[in-house]
XYZ file of C-alpha atoms in Angstrom:
455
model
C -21.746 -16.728 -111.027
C -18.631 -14.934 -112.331
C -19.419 -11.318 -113.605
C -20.346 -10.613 -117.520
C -17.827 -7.950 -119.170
C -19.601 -4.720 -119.406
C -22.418 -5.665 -116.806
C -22.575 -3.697 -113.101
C -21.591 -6.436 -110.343
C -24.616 -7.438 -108.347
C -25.364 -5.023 -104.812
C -24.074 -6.771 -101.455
C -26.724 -7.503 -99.431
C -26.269 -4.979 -95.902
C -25.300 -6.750 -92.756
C -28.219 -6.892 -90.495
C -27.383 -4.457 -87.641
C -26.334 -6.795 -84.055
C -28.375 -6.947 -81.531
C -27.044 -5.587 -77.981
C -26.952 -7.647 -75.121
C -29.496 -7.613 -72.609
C -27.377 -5.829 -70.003
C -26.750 -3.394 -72.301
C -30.320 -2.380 -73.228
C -31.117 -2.458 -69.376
C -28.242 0.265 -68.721
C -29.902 2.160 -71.204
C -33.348 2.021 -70.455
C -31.736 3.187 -66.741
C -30.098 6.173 -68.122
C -33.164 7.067 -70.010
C -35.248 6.696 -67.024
C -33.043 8.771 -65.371
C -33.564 11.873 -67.053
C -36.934 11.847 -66.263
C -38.280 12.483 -61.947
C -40.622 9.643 -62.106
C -37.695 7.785 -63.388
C -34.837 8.770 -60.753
C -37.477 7.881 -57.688
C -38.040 4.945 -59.148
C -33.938 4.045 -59.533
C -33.591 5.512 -55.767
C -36.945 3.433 -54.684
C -35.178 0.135 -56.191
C -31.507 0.844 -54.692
C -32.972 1.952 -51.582
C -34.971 -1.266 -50.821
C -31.900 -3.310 -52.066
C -29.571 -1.861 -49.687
C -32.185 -2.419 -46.848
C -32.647 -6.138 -47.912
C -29.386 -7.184 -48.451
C -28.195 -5.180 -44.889
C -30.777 -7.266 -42.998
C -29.630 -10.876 -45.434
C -26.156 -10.036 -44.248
C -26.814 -9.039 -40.413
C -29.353 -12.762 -40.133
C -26.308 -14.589 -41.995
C -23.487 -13.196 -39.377
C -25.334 -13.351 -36.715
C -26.564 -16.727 -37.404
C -22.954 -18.287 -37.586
C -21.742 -16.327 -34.293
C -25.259 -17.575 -32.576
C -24.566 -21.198 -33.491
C -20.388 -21.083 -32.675
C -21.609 -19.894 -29.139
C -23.809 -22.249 -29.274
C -21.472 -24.509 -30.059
C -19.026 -23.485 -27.256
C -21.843 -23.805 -24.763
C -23.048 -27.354 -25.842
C -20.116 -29.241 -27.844
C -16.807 -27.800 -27.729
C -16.428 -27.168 -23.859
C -18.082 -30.277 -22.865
C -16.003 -32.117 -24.916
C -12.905 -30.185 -23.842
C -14.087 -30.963 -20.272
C -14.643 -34.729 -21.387
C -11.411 -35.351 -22.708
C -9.583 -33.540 -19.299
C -11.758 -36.662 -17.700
C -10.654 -39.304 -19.662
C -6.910 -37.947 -18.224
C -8.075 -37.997 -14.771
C -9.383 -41.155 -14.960
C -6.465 -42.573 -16.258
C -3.823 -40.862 -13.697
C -6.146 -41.784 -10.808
C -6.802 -45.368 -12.144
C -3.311 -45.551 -11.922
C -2.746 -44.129 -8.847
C -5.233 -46.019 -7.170
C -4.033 -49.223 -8.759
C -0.508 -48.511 -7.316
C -2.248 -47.523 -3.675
C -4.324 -51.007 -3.855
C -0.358 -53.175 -5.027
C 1.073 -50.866 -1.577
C -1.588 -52.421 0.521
C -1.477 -56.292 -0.999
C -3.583 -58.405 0.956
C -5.302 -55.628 3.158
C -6.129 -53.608 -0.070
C -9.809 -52.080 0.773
C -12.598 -52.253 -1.117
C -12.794 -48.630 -1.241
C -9.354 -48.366 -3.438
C -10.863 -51.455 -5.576
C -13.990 -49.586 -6.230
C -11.820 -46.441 -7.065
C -9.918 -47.988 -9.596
C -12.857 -50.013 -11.623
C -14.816 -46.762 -11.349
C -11.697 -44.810 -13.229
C -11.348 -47.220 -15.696
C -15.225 -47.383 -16.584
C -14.985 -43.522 -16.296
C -12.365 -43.185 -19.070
C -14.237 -46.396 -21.124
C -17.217 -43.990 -20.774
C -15.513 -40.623 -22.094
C -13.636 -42.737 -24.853
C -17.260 -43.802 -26.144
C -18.145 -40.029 -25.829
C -15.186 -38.526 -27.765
C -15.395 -41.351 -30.360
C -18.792 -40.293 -31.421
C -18.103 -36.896 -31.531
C -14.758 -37.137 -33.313
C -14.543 -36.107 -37.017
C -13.706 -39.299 -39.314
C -10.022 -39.094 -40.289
C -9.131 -36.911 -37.748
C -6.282 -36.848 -35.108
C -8.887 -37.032 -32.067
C -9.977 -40.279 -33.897
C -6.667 -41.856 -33.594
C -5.985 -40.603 -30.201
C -9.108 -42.787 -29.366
C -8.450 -45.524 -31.036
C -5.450 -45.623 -29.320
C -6.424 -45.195 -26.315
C -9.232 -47.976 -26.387
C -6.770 -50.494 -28.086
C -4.086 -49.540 -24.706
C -7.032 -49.801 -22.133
C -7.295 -53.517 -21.969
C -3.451 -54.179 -22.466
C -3.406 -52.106 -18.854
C -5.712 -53.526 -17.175
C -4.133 -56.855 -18.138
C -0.901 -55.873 -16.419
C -2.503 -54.752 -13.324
C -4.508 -57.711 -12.674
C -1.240 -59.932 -13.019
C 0.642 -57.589 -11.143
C -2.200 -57.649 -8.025
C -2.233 -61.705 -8.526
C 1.511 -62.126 -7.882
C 1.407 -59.150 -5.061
C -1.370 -61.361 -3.426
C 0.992 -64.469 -4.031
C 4.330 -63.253 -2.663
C 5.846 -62.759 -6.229
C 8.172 -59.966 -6.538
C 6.919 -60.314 -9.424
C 4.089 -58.624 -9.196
C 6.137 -55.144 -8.796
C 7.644 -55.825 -11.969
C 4.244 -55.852 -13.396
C 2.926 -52.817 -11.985
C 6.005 -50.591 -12.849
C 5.153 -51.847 -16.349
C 1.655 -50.559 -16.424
C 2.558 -47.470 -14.867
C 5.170 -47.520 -17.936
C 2.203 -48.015 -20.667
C 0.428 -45.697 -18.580
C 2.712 -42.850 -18.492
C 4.302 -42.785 -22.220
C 1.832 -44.597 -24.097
C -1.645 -43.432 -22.894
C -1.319 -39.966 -20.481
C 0.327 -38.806 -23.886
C -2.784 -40.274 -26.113
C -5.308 -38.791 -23.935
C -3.195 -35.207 -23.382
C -3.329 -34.742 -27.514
C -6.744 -35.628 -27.280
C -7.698 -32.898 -24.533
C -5.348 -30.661 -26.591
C -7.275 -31.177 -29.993
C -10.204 -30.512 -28.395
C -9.143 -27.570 -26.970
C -7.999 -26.239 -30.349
C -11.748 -27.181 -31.136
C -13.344 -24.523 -28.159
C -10.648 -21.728 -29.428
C -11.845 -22.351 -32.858
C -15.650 -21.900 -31.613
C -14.718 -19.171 -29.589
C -13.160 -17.061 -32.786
C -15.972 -17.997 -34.724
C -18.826 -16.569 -32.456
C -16.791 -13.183 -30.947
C -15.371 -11.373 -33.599
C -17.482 -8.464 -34.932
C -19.883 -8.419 -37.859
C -18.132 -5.749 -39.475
C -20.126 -6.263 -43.405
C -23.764 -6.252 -41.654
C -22.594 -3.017 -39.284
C -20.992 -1.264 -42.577
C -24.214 -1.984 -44.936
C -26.272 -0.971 -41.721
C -24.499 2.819 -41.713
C -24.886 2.823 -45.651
C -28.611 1.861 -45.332
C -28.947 4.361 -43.021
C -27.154 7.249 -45.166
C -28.716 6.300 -48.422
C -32.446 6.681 -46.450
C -31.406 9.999 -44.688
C -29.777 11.334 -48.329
C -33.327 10.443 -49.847
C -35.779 12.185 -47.581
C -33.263 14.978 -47.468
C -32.905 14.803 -51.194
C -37.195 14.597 -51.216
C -37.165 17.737 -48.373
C -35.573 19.836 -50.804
C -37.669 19.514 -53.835
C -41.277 19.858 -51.939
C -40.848 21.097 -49.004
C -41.651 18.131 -46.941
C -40.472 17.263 -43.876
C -41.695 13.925 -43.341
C -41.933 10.886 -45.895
C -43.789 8.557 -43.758
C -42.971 5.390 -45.926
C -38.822 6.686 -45.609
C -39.483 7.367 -41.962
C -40.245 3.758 -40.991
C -37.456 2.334 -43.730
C -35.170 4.180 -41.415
C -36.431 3.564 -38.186
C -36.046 -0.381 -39.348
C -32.612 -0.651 -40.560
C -31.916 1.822 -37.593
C -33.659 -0.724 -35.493
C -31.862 -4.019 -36.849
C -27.850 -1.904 -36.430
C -29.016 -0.929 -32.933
C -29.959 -4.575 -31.956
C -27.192 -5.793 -33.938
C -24.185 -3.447 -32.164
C -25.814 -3.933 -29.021
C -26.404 -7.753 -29.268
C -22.907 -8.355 -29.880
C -21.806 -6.316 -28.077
C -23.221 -8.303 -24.795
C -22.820 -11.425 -27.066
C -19.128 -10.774 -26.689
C -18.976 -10.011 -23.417
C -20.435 -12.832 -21.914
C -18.789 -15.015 -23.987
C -15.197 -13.352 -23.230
C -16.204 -13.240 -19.670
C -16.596 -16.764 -20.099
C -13.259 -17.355 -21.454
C -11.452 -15.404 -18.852
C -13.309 -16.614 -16.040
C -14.702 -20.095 -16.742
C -11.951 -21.908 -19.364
C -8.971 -20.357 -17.938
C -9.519 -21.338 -14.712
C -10.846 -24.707 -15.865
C -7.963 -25.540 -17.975
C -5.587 -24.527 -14.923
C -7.497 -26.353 -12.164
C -7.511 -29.714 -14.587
C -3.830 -29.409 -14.968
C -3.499 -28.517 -10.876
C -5.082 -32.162 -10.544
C -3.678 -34.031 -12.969
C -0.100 -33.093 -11.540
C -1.672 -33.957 -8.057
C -2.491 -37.719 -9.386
C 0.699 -38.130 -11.135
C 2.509 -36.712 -7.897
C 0.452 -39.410 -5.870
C 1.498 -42.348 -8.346
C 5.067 -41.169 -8.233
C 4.949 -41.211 -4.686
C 3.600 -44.978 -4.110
C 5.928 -46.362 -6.800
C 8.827 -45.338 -5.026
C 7.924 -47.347 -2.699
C 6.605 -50.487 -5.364
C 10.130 -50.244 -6.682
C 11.966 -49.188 -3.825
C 14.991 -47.591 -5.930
C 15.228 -50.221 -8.499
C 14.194 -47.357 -10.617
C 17.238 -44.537 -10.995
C 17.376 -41.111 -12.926
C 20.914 -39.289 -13.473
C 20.179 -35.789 -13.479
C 24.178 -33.644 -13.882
C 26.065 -35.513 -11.618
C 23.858 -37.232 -9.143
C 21.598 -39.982 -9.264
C 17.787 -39.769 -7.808
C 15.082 -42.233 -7.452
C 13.362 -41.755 -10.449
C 9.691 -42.152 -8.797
C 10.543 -39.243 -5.846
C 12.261 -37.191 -8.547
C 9.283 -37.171 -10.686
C 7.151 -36.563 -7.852
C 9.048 -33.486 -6.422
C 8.785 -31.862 -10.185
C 5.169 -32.676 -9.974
C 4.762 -31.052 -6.891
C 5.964 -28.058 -8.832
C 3.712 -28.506 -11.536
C 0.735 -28.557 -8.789
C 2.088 -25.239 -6.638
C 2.311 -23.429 -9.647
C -1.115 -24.099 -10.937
C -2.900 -23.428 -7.723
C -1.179 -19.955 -7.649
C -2.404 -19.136 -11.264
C -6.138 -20.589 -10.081
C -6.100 -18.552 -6.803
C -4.967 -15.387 -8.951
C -7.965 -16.212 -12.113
C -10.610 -17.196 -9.149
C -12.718 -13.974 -9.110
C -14.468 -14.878 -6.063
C -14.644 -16.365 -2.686
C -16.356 -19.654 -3.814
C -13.707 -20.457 -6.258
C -10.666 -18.914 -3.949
C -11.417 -20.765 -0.789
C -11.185 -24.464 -2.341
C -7.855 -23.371 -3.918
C -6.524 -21.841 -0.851
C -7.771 -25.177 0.789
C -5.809 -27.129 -1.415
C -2.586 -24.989 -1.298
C -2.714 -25.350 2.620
C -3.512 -29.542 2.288
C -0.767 -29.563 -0.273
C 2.031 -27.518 2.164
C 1.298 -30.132 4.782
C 1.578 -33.199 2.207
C 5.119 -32.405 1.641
C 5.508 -32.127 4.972
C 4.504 -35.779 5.364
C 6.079 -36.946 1.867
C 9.659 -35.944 3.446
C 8.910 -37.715 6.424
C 8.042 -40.996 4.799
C 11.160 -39.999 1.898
C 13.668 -40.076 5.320
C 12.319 -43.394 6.683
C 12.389 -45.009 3.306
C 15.774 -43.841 2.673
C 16.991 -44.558 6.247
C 15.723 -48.233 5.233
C 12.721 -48.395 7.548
C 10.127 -49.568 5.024
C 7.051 -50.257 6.898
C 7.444 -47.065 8.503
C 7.337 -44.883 5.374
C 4.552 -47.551 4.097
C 2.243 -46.101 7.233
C 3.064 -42.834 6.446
C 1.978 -43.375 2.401
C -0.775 -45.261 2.948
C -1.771 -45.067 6.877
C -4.928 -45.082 8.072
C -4.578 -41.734 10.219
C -1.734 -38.741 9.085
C -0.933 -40.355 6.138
C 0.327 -38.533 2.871
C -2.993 -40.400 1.505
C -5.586 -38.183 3.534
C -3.247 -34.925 2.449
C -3.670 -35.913 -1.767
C -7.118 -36.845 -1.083
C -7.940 -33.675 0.313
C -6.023 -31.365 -2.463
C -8.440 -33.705 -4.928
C -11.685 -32.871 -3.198
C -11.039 -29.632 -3.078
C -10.060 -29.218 -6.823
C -13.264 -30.722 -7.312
C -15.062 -28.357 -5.762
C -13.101 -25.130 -7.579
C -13.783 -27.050 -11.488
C -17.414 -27.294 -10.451
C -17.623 -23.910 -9.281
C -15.939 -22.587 -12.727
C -18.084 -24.575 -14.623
C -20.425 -23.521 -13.266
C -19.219 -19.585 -13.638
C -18.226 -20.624 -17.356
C -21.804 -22.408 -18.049
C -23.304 -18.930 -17.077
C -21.226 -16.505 -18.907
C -21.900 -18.556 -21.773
C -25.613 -18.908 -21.662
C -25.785 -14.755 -21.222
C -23.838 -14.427 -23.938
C -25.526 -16.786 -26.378
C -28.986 -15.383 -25.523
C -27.855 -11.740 -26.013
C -27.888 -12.968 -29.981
C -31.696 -14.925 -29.715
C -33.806 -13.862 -32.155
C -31.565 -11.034 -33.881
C -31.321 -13.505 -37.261
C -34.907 -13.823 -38.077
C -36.258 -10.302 -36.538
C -32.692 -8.711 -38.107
C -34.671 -10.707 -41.661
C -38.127 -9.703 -41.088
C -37.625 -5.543 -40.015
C -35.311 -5.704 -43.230
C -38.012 -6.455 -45.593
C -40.870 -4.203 -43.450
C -37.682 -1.437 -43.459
C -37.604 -2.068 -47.602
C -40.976 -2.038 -47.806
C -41.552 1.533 -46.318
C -39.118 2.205 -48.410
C -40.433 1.764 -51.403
C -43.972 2.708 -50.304
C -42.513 5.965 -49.569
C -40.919 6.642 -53.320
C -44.340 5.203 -54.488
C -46.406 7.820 -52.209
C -44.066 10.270 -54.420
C -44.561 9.115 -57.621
C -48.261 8.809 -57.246
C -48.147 12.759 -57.023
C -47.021 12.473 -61.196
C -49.932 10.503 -62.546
């Protein structure tokens, strides 16, 4: 209504005066509380008994994850690991024993037959294993599928190659050299990413369950400190020395970081102990006897092809079977020095030194049966391949027993370690949880015991 001449305009009505947000009144009942005694015990009673609750939420969380990645190591990462170096056995001595059975034709025994249908079921096994295991999507996933899509195609070729070996076909070699082809760039490659992603799985395990919990040990020492400040702080304005309720806060959280440091500390050590003494030596033994198999295969397809396959290395020309097989040779000396150098004990030194000693006189042999092969006395070098008595064969099956032996031993070492270490952590989650909330507890009884003294 627009104003009369002469006539006062009407009053504004005041603004009604905004209300403050919640926080805000909280912070100020706080500082009002805190000019008062009753008020400031009360504050240090509540921050007290928060810093004890959240130090033992954060020591059950850490310790919880580490606990379960050991666990992990122990019961899904290594055996996997382990699995997948299998499957790559099984597949280099499947092929190896596929070549030894072509080398023998009609006398092959039913000892090499066995061999080979018990490789190929062993990898069929481990494929199953890993395929279950795998993550959807991932690259182990693939590496499976490819492998069980490749596993039938080989067998395929070996069975034709063996039916046109037992038939007189020359054939037949043509068929073998082209499984050992498949073999060697199509599925050896498949099943070494697959041992190699699963590897990167058991490092990822292991970083997950050894590195310190630095948050729980840092809340621990502030626990600690705030509870120490507070029954000094109570000392000095009554002349107490002892604030039972305090007393057995502190001697809770003090409790919990000592079981905590402690834990992990052993924790840690078993579980780097077995790293260092169990995986190492595992992963170096597997490779020691893979390069054994492939050095085996190499050797009896030189004699399958019998120099219709040719490398050009430089200037000169080599067989390309006996040139493989003197770089896997290489491969195998240099792995059994690294195993005899990690083996921290007689029981994993002696099958290594074993094997270095079978594996000195197998090159002995190989050269002899290289010179009567070359010097075009086939049969000859055949015998000394595949012989019944001081063959090459009784030399590569010796290196592979006695690898055996070390990889069970260092399982066995690693399986340990592991175990000690995982069980240094059992329990600390849910006592770390329940001495938190008896330490907070005591706490707070303790300011209460204090406060009573005002009423």
């Amino acid at each position: 209504m627009p104003a009369q001449p002469g006539r006062p305009l009407p009053p504004v009505p005041a603004r009604p005066p905004s209300r403050r947000s919640a926080f805000a009144e909280g912070v100020e009942r706080v500082r009002a509380a805190a000019t008062t005694e009753p008020g400031r015990l009360r504050i240090i009673g509540a921050v007290l008994a928060l810093l004890v609750v959240t130090f033992g939420a954060v020591t059950a969380w850490q310790t919880s994850e580490r606990a379960a990645a050991a666990d992990d190591v122990l019961h899904r990462s290594q055996p996997l690991s382990s699995g997948a170096a299998d499957i790559y056995r099984s597949l280099a001595d499947a092929n190896t024993a596929a070549s030894s059975g072509f080398l023998a034709g009609g006398q092959e025994t039913a000892a090499s037959r066995d061999r080979y249908e018990k490789d190929i079921r062993g990898a069929a096994g481990g494929l199953v294993t890993a395929a279950a295991n795998a993550e959807p999507g991932s690259a182990s996933e693939a590496a499976v599928a490819r492998l069980n899509r490749l596993l039938p195609e080989y067998k395929g070729l070996v069975e034709r190659a063996r039916t046109y070996n037992r038939q007189g076909y020359p054939v037949g070699g043509a068929y073998l050299r082209y499984a050992n082809e498949k073999m060697q760039k199509e599925m050896l490659p498949a099943a070494e990413d697959l041992y190699t992603r699963e590897n990167q799985r058991l490092d990822a395990d292991y970083a997950h369950a050894t590195p310190y919990p630095w948050a729980a040990i840092a809340l621990g020492v502030l626990a600690l400190a705030a509870l120490g400040w507070a029954q000094h702080r109570m000392y000095r304005r009554t002349n107490r020395v002892l604030n039972h309720g305090l007393v057995a806060g502190t001697a809770a959280a003090g409790v919990v970081l000592l079981w905590l440091v402690v834990g992990h500390t052993l924790a840690r050590s078993g579980l780097d102990g077995s790293y260092d003494h169990g995986i190492r030596s595992l992963s170096v033994l597997h490779d020691a006897r893979i390069a054994s198999l492939k050095a085996r295969g190499n050797e009896n397809l030189s004699l399958v092809a019998r120099g219709a396959e040719t490398v050009t290395v430089g200037a000169k020309t080599y067989d390309a079977y006996y040139y493989d097989f003197d770089r896997d040779m290489a491969v195998l000396g240099k792995g059994l020095t690294e195993a005899d150098e990690l083996a921290d004990d007689p029981a994993g030194t002696t099958p290594v030194k074993a094997a270095e000693d079978n594996m000195a006189v197998w090159k002995q042999r190989h050269a002899s049966a290289r010179g009567e092969d070359e010097n075009g006395n086939y049969q000859q070098a055949l015998d000394k391949v595949i012989g019944a008595k001081g063959a090459t064969g009784e030399c590569f099956d010796s290196v592979d027993a006695h690898l055996a032996r070390a990889i069970d031993h260092e399982q066995g070492e690693f399986r340990q370690a592991a175990v000690d270490g995982r069980d240094a952590m059992t329990g600390l989650p849910v006592g770390a949880a329940v001495l938190a909330v008896l330490g907070a507890a005591g706490a707070v009884a303790g300011i209460g015991r204090r406060l009573s003294e005002y009423r």
